[in-house]
PDB file of C-alpha atoms in Angstrom:
ATOM      1  CA  MET A   3      -6.637 -81.906  28.782  1.00 69.00           C
ATOM      2  CA  ASN A   4      -3.539 -80.927  30.706  1.00 84.00           C
ATOM      3  CA  VAL A   5      -2.321 -77.425  31.541  1.00 83.00           C
ATOM      4  CA  ARG A   6       0.091 -77.270  28.600  1.00 86.00           C
ATOM      5  CA  GLN A   7      -2.649 -78.187  26.112  1.00 86.00           C
ATOM      6  CA  LYS A   8      -5.011 -75.606  27.627  1.00 82.00           C
ATOM      7  CA  LYS A   9      -2.333 -72.939  27.341  1.00 83.00           C
ATOM      8  CA  GLN A  10      -1.609 -73.844  23.712  1.00 85.00           C
ATOM      9  CA  GLU A  11      -5.325 -73.816  22.922  1.00 86.00           C
ATOM     10  CA  MET A  12      -5.710 -70.409  24.554  1.00 80.00           C
ATOM     11  CA  LEU A  13      -2.739 -68.988  22.639  1.00 78.00           C
ATOM     12  CA  ALA A  14      -4.110 -70.360  19.380  1.00 79.00           C
ATOM     13  CA  ALA A  15      -7.489 -68.737  20.094  1.00 76.00           C
ATOM     14  CA  MET A  16      -5.788 -65.407  20.820  1.00 71.00           C
ATOM     15  CA  HIS A  17      -3.853 -65.597  17.548  1.00 70.00           C
ATOM     16  CA  ARG A  18      -7.033 -66.400  15.610  1.00 70.00           C
ATOM     17  CA  ALA A  19      -8.827 -63.470  17.249  1.00 66.00           C
ATOM     18  CA  ARG A  20      -5.935 -61.144  16.473  1.00 62.00           C
ATOM     19  CA  ALA A  21      -5.919 -62.235  12.838  1.00 57.00           C
ATOM     20  CA  LEU A  22      -9.613 -61.330  12.603  1.00 52.00           C
ATOM     21  CA  GLU A  23      -9.336 -57.940  14.270  1.00 56.00           C
ATOM     22  CA  PRO A  24      -9.362 -54.913  12.002  1.00 55.00           C
ATOM     23  CA  SER A  25      -5.947 -53.446  11.334  1.00 57.00           C
ATOM     24  CA  SER A  26      -7.293 -50.095  12.491  1.00 62.00           C
ATOM     25  CA  PHE A  27      -7.824 -51.383  16.041  1.00 69.00           C
ATOM     26  CA  VAL A  28      -6.085 -48.886  18.352  1.00 77.00           C
ATOM     27  CA  PRO A  29      -6.760 -49.789  21.994  1.00 88.00           C
ATOM     28  CA  ASN A  30      -4.422 -47.176  23.511  1.00 90.00           C
ATOM     29  CA  LYS A  31      -6.765 -44.328  22.577  1.00 90.00           C
ATOM     30  CA  LEU A  32      -9.651 -46.121  24.288  1.00 93.00           C
ATOM     31  CA  LEU A  33      -7.706 -46.906  27.463  1.00 95.00           C
ATOM     32  CA  ASP A  34      -6.113 -43.456  27.669  1.00 95.00           C
ATOM     33  CA  THR A  35      -9.500 -41.766  27.211  1.00 94.00           C
ATOM     34  CA  LEU A  36     -11.019 -43.888  29.976  1.00 96.00           C
ATOM     35  CA  ILE A  37      -8.151 -43.010  32.315  1.00 97.00           C
ATOM     36  CA  GLU A  38      -8.518 -39.314  31.501  1.00 96.00           C
ATOM     37  CA  LYS A  39     -12.322 -39.107  31.759  1.00 96.00           C
ATOM     38  CA  MET A  40     -12.413 -41.137  34.971  1.00 96.00           C
ATOM     39  CA  HIS A  41      -9.596 -39.025  36.498  1.00 97.00           C
ATOM     40  CA  LEU A  42      -7.351 -42.030  37.075  1.00 96.00           C
ATOM     41  CA  LYS A  43      -3.565 -42.072  37.231  1.00 97.00           C
ATOM     42  CA  ASN A  44      -2.647 -45.206  35.306  1.00 97.00           C
ATOM     43  CA  ASP A  45      -3.602 -48.662  34.046  1.00 96.00           C
ATOM     44  CA  ALA A  46      -3.413 -50.109  37.567  1.00 96.00           C
ATOM     45  CA  GLU A  47      -6.161 -47.775  38.789  1.00 97.00           C
ATOM     46  CA  LEU A  48      -8.197 -48.543  35.679  1.00 97.00           C
ATOM     47  CA  CYS A  49      -7.921 -52.250  36.504  1.00 96.00           C
ATOM     48  CA  ARG A  50      -9.192 -51.648  40.028  1.00 97.00           C
ATOM     49  CA  VAL A  51     -12.135 -49.563  38.830  1.00 97.00           C
ATOM     50  CA  LEU A  52     -13.083 -52.049  36.102  1.00 96.00           C
ATOM     51  CA  GLU A  53     -12.464 -54.957  38.491  1.00 95.00           C
ATOM     52  CA  VAL A  54     -10.195 -56.822  36.065  1.00 94.00           C
ATOM     53  CA  GLN A  55      -6.755 -58.297  36.539  1.00 95.00           C
ATOM     54  CA  PRO A  56      -3.845 -56.104  35.335  1.00 95.00           C
ATOM     55  CA  PRO A  57      -2.753 -58.601  32.644  1.00 94.00           C
ATOM     56  CA  ILE A  58      -6.106 -58.093  30.892  1.00 94.00           C
ATOM     57  CA  ILE A  59      -5.529 -54.356  30.397  1.00 95.00           C
ATOM     58  CA  SER A  60      -1.900 -55.000  29.477  1.00 94.00           C
ATOM     59  CA  LYS A  61      -2.890 -57.538  26.814  1.00 92.00           C
ATOM     60  CA  ILE A  62      -5.500 -55.153  25.409  1.00 92.00           C
ATOM     61  CA  ARG A  63      -2.989 -52.291  25.333  1.00 92.00           C
ATOM     62  CA  HIS A  64      -0.412 -54.467  23.544  1.00 89.00           C
ATOM     63  CA  ARG A  65      -3.034 -55.780  21.070  1.00 86.00           C
ATOM     64  CA  LYS A  66      -2.776 -59.358  22.294  1.00 87.00           C
ATOM     65  CA  LEU A  67      -6.415 -59.380  23.392  1.00 87.00           C
ATOM     66  CA  ASN A  68      -9.462 -57.752  21.862  1.00 85.00           C
ATOM     67  CA  VAL A  69     -11.878 -55.673  23.888  1.00 88.00           C
ATOM     68  CA  GLY A  70     -14.615 -58.227  24.457  1.00 86.00           C
ATOM     69  CA  ALA A  71     -18.283 -57.574  25.141  1.00 88.00           C
ATOM     70  CA  THR A  72     -17.924 -58.137  28.884  1.00 90.00           C
ATOM     71  CA  ILE A  73     -15.151 -55.608  29.403  1.00 92.00           C
ATOM     72  CA  LEU A  74     -16.786 -53.159  26.984  1.00 91.00           C
ATOM     73  CA  LEU A  75     -19.970 -53.266  29.080  1.00 93.00           C
ATOM     74  CA  ARG A  76     -17.952 -52.823  32.249  1.00 94.00           C
ATOM     75  CA  MET A  77     -16.173 -49.804  30.714  1.00 95.00           C
ATOM     76  CA  HIS A  78     -19.563 -48.344  29.829  1.00 94.00           C
ATOM     77  CA  GLU A  79     -21.051 -48.995  33.281  1.00 95.00           C
ATOM     78  CA  LYS A  80     -18.111 -47.490  35.186  1.00 96.00           C
ATOM     79  CA  SER A  81     -17.452 -44.493  32.900  1.00 96.00           C
ATOM     80  CA  ASN A  82     -20.967 -43.696  31.611  1.00 95.00           C
ATOM     81  CA  ILE A  83     -19.461 -43.318  28.130  1.00 94.00           C
ATOM     82  CA  PRO A  84     -21.859 -44.696  25.483  1.00 94.00           C
ATOM     83  CA  ILE A  85     -20.818 -48.053  24.033  1.00 91.00           C
ATOM     84  CA  ARG A  86     -20.855 -46.611  20.513  1.00 91.00           C
ATOM     85  CA  GLU A  87     -18.359 -43.935  21.571  1.00 92.00           C
ATOM     86  CA  LEU A  88     -16.141 -46.536  23.269  1.00 90.00           C
ATOM     87  CA  LYS A  89     -16.090 -48.595  20.069  1.00 87.00           C
ATOM     88  CA  GLU A  90     -15.317 -45.515  17.973  1.00 87.00           C
ATOM     89  CA  LEU A  91     -12.361 -44.654  20.219  1.00 86.00           C
ATOM     90  CA  THR A  92     -10.549 -47.819  19.164  1.00 79.00           C
ATOM     91  CA  SER A  93     -10.268 -46.564  15.597  1.00 71.00           C
ATOM     92  CA  ALA A  94     -10.425 -42.789  16.154  1.00 55.00           C
ATOM     93  CA  ALA A  95      -6.662 -42.355  16.214  1.00 45.00           C
ATOM     94  CA  LEU A  96      -6.369 -43.326  12.558  1.00 44.00           C
ATOM     95  CA  HIS A  97      -9.062 -41.012  11.178  1.00 44.00           C
TER      96      HIS A  97
END
């Protein structure tokens, strides 16, 4: 499989995942709450604390990538916010 095919496969997987995500998914509330509670300045600092590449947070913020189990656990470990509360934050803005 060449690079182009891998990229197309990855994009297709992202589109499938986005189609399955609930329409109430609001990642900005989650990310903004993490930044506030951890006393960070911006997404770049959040990336450093969570030890993820900046495009990951950007894709989550722009709803191109779901919050997966790995990053959810990392958010929990670094912020000490319960996982249930982190999950609720993604839909809290609509309720």
